[in-house]
Amino acid sequence: MADEAPFQLLHYELLQYIYKAADGGDAEQGRNVTKLESMGFRVGQGLLERLTKDTARFKDELDVMKFICKDFWTCVFKKQIDNLRTNHQGIYVLQDNAFRLLAQLSAGKQYLELSPKYLAFTCGLVRGALCGLGVKSIVTAEVSVMPACKFQVMIQKM
Amino acid sequence: MSRQSNRTTDSKKMNSELFTLTYGALVTQLCKDYENDEEVNKQLDKMGYNIGVRLIEDFLARSNIGRCQDFRETADVIAKVAFKMYLGITPSVTNWSPAGDEFSLILENNPLVDFVELPDNHSTLIYSNLLCGVLRGALEMVQMAVDVRFVQDTLRGDNVTEIRMKFIKRIEENLPAGDE
């Protein structure tokens, strides 16, 4: 079943819809990113619930992160995270060298300032999934050269 | 390690759930933004159209299907190839009009509504209206103008989901003047 294209197109329509009214200033931009992020959060939570239905309990935080990098990422983007790094103090950096949702944009630096809107939904997705696993976090993303992308996960200690 | 092994099998299903859930989030957002269901239906159709005009390219590239001889063949391709490919279901094609220009797609189960229940105050919402737009948009790109609408929907208490498609006309390609 080729379901990658529908998701990508739906995601694109989502962006178009959220951003259509917004040629406004930075405040408006921020609101849109928040909106997308919270939609992603919901989806991430739901998806995780389905995904972990029959899995064993996770050992620790790192185990959870590995799960996100492998299984969760494969489920959503058909590939694994290319590189996972951590400072062992609650910060994880997930690097995807060919992030699917940026694949349609021309590579390089030309459209760099547009990247937040293409990443917000996924940030939410990851935060939602982590939340479902009992890990409270803040997820941000940054791009230096498309289509590579880094997601930074900051674990919030409860 | 047992965790690894039992997941790979249903990863395909999971990905369609990603689509279902994302679609749900979108409809929720639309319901928040618009006052009435009519507007939401219209917006979903429009988004579907935009998806359809792009999706057809992916479809043609993947399926390797050539030109259809008649509308019946088109109907079969939509049901047996397109729906199968993108939603993993095969609706049945029935209720042909005598003139052969109108038919119904019967969806026994609609993956889009897997986790959905309509609240009472959204009785006129056509939840899966995106599909209509997708079909309309995709067919328009292969020179077919069609009218697509939902006539039955399991979400609203019907036994099956039925999409009615009516052929309107062939779209003639207008070459720019002087272009042979």
Short mmCIF file of C-alpha atoms in Angstrom, two decimals, chain A residues 14-85:
data_model
loop_
_atom_site.label_atom_id
_atom_site.label_comp_id
_atom_site.label_asym_id
_atom_site.label_seq_id
_atom_site.Cartn_x
_atom_site.Cartn_y
_atom_site.Cartn_z
CA LEU A 14 -2.78 21.31 6.32
CA LEU A 15 0.00 23.86 6.10
CA GLN A 16 -1.70 25.73 3.30
CA TYR A 17 -4.88 25.90 5.29
CA ILE A 18 -3.30 27.02 8.56
CA TYR A 19 -1.18 29.61 6.80
CA LYS A 20 -3.67 30.90 4.26
CA ALA A 21 -4.94 33.80 6.32
CA ALA A 22 -1.56 34.62 7.67
CA ASP A 23 0.48 37.17 5.89
CA GLY A 24 0.53 38.86 9.26
CA GLY A 25 3.51 39.51 11.48
CA ASP A 26 5.62 37.33 13.68
CA ALA A 27 2.88 36.92 16.26
CA GLU A 28 0.65 35.32 13.64
CA GLN A 29 3.50 33.08 12.52
CA GLY A 30 3.98 31.91 16.06
CA ARG A 31 0.30 31.17 16.48
CA ASN A 32 0.28 29.05 13.34
CA VAL A 33 3.29 27.07 14.44
CA THR A 34 1.60 26.47 17.79
CA LYS A 35 -1.57 25.33 16.06
CA LEU A 36 0.28 22.86 13.87
CA GLU A 37 2.32 21.67 16.80
CA SER A 38 -0.74 20.95 18.89
CA MET A 39 -2.36 19.05 16.03
CA GLY A 40 0.79 16.98 15.73
CA PHE A 41 0.71 16.37 19.45
CA ARG A 42 -2.73 14.84 19.28
CA VAL A 43 -1.81 12.66 16.35
CA GLY A 44 1.44 11.57 18.00
CA GLN A 45 -0.37 10.55 21.15
CA GLY A 46 -2.98 8.56 19.27
CA LEU A 47 -0.46 6.89 17.03
CA LEU A 48 1.75 5.89 19.91
CA GLU A 49 -1.12 4.28 21.72
CA ARG A 50 -1.74 2.08 18.71
CA LEU A 51 1.93 1.41 18.12
CA THR A 52 2.83 0.25 21.61
CA LYS A 53 -0.20 -1.93 22.08
CA ASP A 54 1.80 -5.17 22.38
CA THR A 55 5.22 -3.98 23.39
CA ALA A 56 7.18 -4.71 26.49
CA ARG A 57 7.76 -2.02 29.08
CA PHE A 58 10.60 0.34 28.33
CA LYS A 59 13.73 0.08 30.40
CA ASP A 60 14.66 3.72 30.67
CA GLU A 61 14.61 7.08 28.96
CA LEU A 62 17.22 6.08 26.41
CA ASP A 63 15.22 3.02 25.52
CA VAL A 64 12.23 5.27 24.90
CA MET A 65 14.28 7.55 22.67
CA LYS A 66 15.57 4.59 20.68
CA PHE A 67 12.03 3.48 20.16
CA ILE A 68 11.15 6.92 18.81
CA CYS A 69 14.15 6.89 16.48
CA LYS A 70 13.53 3.43 15.14
CA ASP A 71 9.99 2.19 15.29
CA PHE A 72 8.10 5.42 15.52
CA TRP A 73 10.12 7.13 12.82
CA THR A 74 9.88 4.14 10.53
CA CYS A 75 6.16 4.06 11.01
CA VAL A 76 5.75 7.71 10.14
CA PHE A 77 8.52 8.39 7.65
CA LYS A 78 9.54 4.94 6.39
CA LYS A 79 13.10 5.35 7.58
CA GLN A 80 15.01 5.52 10.82
CA ILE A 81 16.63 8.53 12.41
CA ASP A 82 20.18 8.66 11.12
CA ASN A 83 21.86 9.83 14.26
CA LEU A 84 20.89 10.09 17.91
CA ARG A 85 23.02 12.03 20.35
#
